[in-house]
Coordinates of C-alpha atoms in Angstrom, one line a residue:
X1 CA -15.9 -88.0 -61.2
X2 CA -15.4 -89.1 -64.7
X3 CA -17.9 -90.0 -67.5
X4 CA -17.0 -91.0 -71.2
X5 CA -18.8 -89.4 -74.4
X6 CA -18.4 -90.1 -78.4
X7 CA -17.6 -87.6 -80.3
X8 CA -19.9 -86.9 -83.2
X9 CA -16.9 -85.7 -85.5
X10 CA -19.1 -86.6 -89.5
X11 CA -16.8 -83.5 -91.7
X12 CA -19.0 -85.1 -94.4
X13 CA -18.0 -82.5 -97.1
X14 CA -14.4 -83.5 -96.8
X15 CA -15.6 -86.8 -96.8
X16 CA -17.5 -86.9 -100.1
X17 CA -14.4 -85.0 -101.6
X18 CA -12.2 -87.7 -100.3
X19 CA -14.5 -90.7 -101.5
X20 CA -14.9 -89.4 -104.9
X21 CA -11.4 -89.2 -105.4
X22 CA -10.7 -92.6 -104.6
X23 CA -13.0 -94.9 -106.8
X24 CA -9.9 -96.9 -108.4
X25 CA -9.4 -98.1 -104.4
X26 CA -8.6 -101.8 -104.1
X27 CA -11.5 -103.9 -102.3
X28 CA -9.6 -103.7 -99.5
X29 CA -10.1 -100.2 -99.2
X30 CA -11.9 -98.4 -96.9
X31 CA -12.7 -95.0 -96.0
X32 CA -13.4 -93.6 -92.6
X33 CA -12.5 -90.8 -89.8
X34 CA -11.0 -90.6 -86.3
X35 CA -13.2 -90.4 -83.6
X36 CA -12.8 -90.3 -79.9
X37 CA -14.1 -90.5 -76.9
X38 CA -13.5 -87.8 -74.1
X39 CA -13.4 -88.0 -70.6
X40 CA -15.5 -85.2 -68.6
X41 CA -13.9 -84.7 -65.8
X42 CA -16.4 -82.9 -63.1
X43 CA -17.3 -82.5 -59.1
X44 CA -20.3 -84.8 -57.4
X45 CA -20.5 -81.3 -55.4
X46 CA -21.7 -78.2 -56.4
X47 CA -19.7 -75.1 -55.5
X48 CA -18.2 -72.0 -56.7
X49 CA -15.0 -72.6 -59.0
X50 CA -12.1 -70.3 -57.3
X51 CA -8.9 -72.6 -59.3
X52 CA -8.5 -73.9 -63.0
X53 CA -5.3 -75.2 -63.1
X54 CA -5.1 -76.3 -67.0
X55 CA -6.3 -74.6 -69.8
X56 CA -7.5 -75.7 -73.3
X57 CA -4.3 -77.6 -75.0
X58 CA -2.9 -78.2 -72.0
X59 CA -1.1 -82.0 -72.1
X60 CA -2.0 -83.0 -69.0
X61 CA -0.2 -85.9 -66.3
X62 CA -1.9 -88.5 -64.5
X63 CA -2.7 -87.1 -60.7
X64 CA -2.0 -83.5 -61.8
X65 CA -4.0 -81.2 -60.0
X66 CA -7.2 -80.2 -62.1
X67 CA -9.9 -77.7 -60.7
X68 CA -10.8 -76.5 -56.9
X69 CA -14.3 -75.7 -56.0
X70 CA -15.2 -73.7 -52.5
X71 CA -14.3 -75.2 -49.6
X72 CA -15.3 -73.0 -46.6
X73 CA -18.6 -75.3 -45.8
X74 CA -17.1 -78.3 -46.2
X75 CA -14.2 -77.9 -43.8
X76 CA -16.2 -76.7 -41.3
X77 CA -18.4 -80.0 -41.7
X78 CA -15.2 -81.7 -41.4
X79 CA -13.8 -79.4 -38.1
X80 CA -17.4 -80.3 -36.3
X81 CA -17.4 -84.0 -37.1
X82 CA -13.5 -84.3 -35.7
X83 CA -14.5 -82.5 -32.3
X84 CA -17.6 -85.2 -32.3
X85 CA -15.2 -87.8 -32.4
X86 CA -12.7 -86.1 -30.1
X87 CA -15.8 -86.0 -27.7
X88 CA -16.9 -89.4 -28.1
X89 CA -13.2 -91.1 -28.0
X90 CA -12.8 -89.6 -24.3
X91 CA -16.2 -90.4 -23.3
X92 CA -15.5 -93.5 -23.9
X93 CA -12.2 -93.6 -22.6
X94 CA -13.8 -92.1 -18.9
X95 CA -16.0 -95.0 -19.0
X96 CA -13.3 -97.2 -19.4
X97 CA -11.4 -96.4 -16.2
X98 CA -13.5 -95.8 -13.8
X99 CA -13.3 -93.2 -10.5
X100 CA -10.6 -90.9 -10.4
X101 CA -7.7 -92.2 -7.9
X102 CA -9.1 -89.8 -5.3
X103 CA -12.2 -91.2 -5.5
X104 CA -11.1 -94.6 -5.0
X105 CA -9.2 -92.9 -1.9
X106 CA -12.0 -91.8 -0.4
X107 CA -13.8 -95.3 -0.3
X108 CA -10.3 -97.2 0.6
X109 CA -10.0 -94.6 3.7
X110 CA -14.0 -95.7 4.5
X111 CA -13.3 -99.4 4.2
X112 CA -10.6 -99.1 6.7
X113 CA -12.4 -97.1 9.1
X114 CA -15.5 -99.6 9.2
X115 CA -12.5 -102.4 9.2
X116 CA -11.2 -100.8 12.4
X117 CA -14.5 -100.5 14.3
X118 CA -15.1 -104.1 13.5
X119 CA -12.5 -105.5 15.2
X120 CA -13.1 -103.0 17.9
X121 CA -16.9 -104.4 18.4
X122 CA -15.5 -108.1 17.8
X123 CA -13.6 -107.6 20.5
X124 CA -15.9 -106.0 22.6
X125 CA -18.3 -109.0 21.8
X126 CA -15.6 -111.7 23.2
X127 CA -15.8 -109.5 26.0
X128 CA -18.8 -109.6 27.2
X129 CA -19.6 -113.0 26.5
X130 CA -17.1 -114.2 29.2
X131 CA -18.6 -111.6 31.7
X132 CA -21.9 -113.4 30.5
X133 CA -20.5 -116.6 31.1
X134 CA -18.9 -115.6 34.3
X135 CA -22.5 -114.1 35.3
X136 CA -21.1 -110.7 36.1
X137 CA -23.8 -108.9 33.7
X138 CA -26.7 -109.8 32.0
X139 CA -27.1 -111.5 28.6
X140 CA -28.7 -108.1 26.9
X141 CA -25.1 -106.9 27.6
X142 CA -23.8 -110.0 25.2
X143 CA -26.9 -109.1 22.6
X144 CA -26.0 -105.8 22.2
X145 CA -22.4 -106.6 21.4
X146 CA -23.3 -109.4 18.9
X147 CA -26.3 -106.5 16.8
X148 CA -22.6 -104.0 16.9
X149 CA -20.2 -106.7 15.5
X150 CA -23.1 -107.7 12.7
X151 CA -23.6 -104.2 11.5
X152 CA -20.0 -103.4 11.7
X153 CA -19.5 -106.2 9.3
X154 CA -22.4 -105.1 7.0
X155 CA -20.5 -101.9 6.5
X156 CA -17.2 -103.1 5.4
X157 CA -19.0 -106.0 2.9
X158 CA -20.5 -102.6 1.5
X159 CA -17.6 -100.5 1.2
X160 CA -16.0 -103.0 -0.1
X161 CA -18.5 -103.6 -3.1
X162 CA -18.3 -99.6 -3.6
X163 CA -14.4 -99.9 -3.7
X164 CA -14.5 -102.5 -6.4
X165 CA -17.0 -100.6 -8.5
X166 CA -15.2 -97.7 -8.5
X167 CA -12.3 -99.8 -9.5
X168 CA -13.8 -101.3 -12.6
X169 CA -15.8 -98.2 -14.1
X170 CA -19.1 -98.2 -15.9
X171 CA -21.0 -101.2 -16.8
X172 CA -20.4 -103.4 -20.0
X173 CA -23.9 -102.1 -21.8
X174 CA -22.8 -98.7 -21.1
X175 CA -19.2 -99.2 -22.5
X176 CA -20.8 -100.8 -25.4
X177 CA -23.4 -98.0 -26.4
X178 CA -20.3 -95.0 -26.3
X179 CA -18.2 -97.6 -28.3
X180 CA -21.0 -97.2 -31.1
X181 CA -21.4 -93.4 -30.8
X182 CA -17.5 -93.3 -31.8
X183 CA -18.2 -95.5 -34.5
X184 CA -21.3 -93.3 -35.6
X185 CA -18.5 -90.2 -35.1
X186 CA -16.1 -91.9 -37.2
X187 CA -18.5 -92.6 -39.7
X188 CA -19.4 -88.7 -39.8
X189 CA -15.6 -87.7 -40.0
X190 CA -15.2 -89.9 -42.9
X191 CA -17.8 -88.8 -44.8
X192 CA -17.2 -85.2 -44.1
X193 CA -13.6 -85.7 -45.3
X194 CA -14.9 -87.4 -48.9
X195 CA -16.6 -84.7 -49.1
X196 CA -13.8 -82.0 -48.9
X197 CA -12.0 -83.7 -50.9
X198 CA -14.2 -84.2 -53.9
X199 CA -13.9 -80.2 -54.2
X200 CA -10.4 -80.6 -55.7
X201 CA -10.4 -82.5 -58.5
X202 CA -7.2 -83.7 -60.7
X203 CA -6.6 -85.7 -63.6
X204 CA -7.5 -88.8 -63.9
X205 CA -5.3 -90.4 -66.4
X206 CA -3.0 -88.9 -69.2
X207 CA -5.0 -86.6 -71.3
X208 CA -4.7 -83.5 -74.0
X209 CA -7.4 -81.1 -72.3
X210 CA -9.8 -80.7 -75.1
X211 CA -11.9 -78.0 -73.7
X212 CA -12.6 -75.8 -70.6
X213 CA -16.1 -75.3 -69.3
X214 CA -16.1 -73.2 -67.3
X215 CA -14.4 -70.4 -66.1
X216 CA -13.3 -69.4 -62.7
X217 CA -16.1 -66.9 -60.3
X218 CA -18.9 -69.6 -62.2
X219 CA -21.0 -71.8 -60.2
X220 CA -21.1 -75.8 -61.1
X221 CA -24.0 -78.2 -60.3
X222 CA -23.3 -81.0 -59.3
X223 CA -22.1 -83.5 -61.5
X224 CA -21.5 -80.9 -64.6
X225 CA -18.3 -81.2 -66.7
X226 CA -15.7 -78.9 -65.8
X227 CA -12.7 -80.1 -68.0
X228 CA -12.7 -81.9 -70.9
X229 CA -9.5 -84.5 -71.9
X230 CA -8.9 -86.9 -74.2
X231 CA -6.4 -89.2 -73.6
X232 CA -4.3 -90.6 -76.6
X233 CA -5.8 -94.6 -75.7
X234 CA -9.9 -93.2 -76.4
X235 CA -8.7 -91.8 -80.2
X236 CA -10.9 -94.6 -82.2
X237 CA -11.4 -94.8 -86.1
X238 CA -14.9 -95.8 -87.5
X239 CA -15.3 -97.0 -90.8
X240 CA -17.9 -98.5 -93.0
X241 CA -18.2 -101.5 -95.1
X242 CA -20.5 -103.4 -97.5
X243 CA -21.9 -106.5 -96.5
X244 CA -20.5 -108.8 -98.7
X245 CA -16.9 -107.7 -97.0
X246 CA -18.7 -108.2 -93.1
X247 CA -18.0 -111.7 -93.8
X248 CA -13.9 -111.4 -93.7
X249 CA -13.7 -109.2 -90.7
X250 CA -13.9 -110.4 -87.4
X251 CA -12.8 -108.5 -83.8
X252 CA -9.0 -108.3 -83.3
X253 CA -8.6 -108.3 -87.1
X254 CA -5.1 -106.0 -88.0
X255 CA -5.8 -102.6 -89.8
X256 CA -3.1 -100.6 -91.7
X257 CA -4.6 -96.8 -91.5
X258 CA -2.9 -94.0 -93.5
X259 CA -3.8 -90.6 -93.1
X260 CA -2.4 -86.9 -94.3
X261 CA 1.0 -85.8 -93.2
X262 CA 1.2 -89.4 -91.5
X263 CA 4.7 -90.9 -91.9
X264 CA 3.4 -94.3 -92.4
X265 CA 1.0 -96.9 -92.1
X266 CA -0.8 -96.8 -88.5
X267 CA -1.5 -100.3 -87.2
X268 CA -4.6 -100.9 -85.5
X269 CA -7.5 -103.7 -84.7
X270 CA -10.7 -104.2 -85.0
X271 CA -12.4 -103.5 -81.7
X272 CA -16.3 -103.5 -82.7
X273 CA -18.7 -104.4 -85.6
X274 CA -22.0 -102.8 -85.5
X275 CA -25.0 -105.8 -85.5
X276 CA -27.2 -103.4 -87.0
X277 CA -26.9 -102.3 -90.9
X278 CA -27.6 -98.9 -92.4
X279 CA -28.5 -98.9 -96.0
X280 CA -26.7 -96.0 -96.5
X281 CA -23.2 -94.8 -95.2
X282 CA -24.4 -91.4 -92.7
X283 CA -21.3 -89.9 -95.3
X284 CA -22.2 -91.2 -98.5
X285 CA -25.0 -89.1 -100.8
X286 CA -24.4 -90.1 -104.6
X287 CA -27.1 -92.3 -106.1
X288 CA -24.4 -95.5 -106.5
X289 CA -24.1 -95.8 -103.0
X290 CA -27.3 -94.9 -101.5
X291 CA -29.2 -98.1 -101.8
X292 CA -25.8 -99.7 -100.5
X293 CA -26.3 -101.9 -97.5
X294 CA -23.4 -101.3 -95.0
X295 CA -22.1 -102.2 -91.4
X296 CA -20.4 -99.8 -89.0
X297 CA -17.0 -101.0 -87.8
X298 CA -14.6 -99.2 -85.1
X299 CA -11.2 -100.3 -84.6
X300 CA -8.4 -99.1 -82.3
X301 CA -5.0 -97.6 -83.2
X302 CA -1.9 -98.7 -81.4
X303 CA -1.7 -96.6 -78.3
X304 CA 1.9 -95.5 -79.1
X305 CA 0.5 -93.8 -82.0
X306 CA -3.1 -93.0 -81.2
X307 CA -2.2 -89.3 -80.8
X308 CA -0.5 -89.1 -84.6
X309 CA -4.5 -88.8 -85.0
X310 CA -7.5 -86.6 -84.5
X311 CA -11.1 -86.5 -84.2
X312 CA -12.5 -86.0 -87.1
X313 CA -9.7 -86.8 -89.6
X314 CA -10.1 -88.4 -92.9
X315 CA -8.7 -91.9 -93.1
X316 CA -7.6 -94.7 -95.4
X317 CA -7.9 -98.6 -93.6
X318 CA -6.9 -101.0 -95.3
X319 CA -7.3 -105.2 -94.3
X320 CA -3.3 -106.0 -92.9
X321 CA -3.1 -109.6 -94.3
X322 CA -6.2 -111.0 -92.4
X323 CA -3.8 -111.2 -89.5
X324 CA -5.9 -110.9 -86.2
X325 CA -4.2 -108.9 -82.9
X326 CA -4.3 -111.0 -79.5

């Protein structure tokens, strides 16, 4: 869980130095600072901090592990949903296939006993109907016969509906309500995963680690910073100019930036241009400049040489040639 911040980096005594000495400045000219802003790196779950893994200066690679919070509740979230899915998975799978083989045995071995005493009473039934014909005994004899071969019959049409259900297993609606309690299982064992897993944090993208804190034993809410990095692409420089000059800048616009100790001129672009004005510079106190009306402008450095630079540093920018960066 990430969240970006600006970092309030003024230094407006070094700045008031650094503007008096530069009155003879071409228009061109214009003084500002590097600014940045950090990522703060932190947990969406509260828990006890038992591993830092960097410390404060640390450089910092993408996926690198970052900070482990307590785990023990978590996993065991985790160890209950997976046996609620185990659970539900064969449940579902018992529906699925019906009787156990000797259970299908036992109404196979039925059906052919009530099979056997069917043909037995048909028999029986052919019987007497020729003594009945032939007038040897009387027709009660034939009744009787026909009332044994009907219920003989009755009993293999049911053993032979209770052979095919055992066959097929549990209805359709049943089948379907224990396929949604796996889903609703699933569902469980996912979440409870997420949720272990958010108590191990790493680094997000390529970052110096600006700051620790907090230290290790110390409880974080949820959602509070942990670590905080600044990665070489968030470095920023914010200058100010006078309105007459707003006119000539526009977004993408080329910037050379020169700072102490810097080899060279740093290329850069314009990336912002404040819509509000300030009548005075937030840097600027002597009484030429403070009824000056001026516009905020950010631009970015090349990323290659963003880190040459740091929050809070004096800087020169200068307008490269009105050239403006795709």
């Amino acid at each position: 869980m990430i969240a970006m911040f600006a970092c309030p980096a003024r230094l407006a005594l070094l700045l008031c130095v650094f503007l008096a000495a530069c009155g003879d400045k071409p228009a061109d000219y214009f003084p500002g600072y590097a600014e940045a802003d950090y990522v703060r790196l932190a947990a969406p779950i509260a828990g006890t901090l038992v591993k830092l893994q960097v410390q404060r200066g640390d450089a910092a690679q993408a996926g690198a592990p970052a900070f482990v919070l307590e785990q023990e509740n978590e996993r065991a979230a985790r160890e209950e949903a997976t046996f609620r899915a185990e659970r539900a998975r064969a449940q579902l799978a018992d529906l699925r296939k019906g009787k156990r083989p000797d259970e299908v045995a036992a109404v196979l071995a039925q059906l052919n006993q009530a099979a056997s005493a069917l043909r037995l009473s048909t028999s029986n039934f052919a019987r007497q109907g020729q003594l009945v014909a032939d007038k040897f005994i009387a027709p009660s004899a034939a009744d009787e016969a026909r009332a044994a071969v009907e219920r003989d019959q009755a009993r293999v049409n049911e053993l032979q509906s209770q052979l095919r259900i055992a066959r097929t297993g549990a209805r359709s609606d049943e089948i379907a309500a224990a396929e949604q309690e796996l889903k609703a299982a699933e569902a469980q064992l996912t979440q409870a995963e997420w949720k272990l897993e958010q108590k191990t944090q790493r680094i997000p993208v390529k970052a110096s680690v600006n700051d620790v804190l907090f230290r290790e034993g110390e409880f974080v809410q949820a959602g509070s910073p942990v670590i905080s990095l600044l990665p070489p692409q968030n470095i920023k420089l914010r200058f100010f100019v006078p309105e007459p000059a707003l006119a000539t800048l526009k977004i993408g616009q080329a910037l050379d930036v020169q700072c102490d100790g810097c080899k060279g001129p740093i290329p850069a672009s314009i990336s912002y241009v404040s819509s509000t004005p300030e009548y005075t510079a937030p840097l600027i106190y002597s009484k030429e400049n403070r009824a000056s009306l001026v516009f905020m402008i950010e631009a970015r450095p090349a990323p290659e040489q963003a880190a040459l630079l740091h929050p809070g540093q004096p800087v020169e920018v200068r307008i490269a040639n009105a050239r403006v960066e795709p």
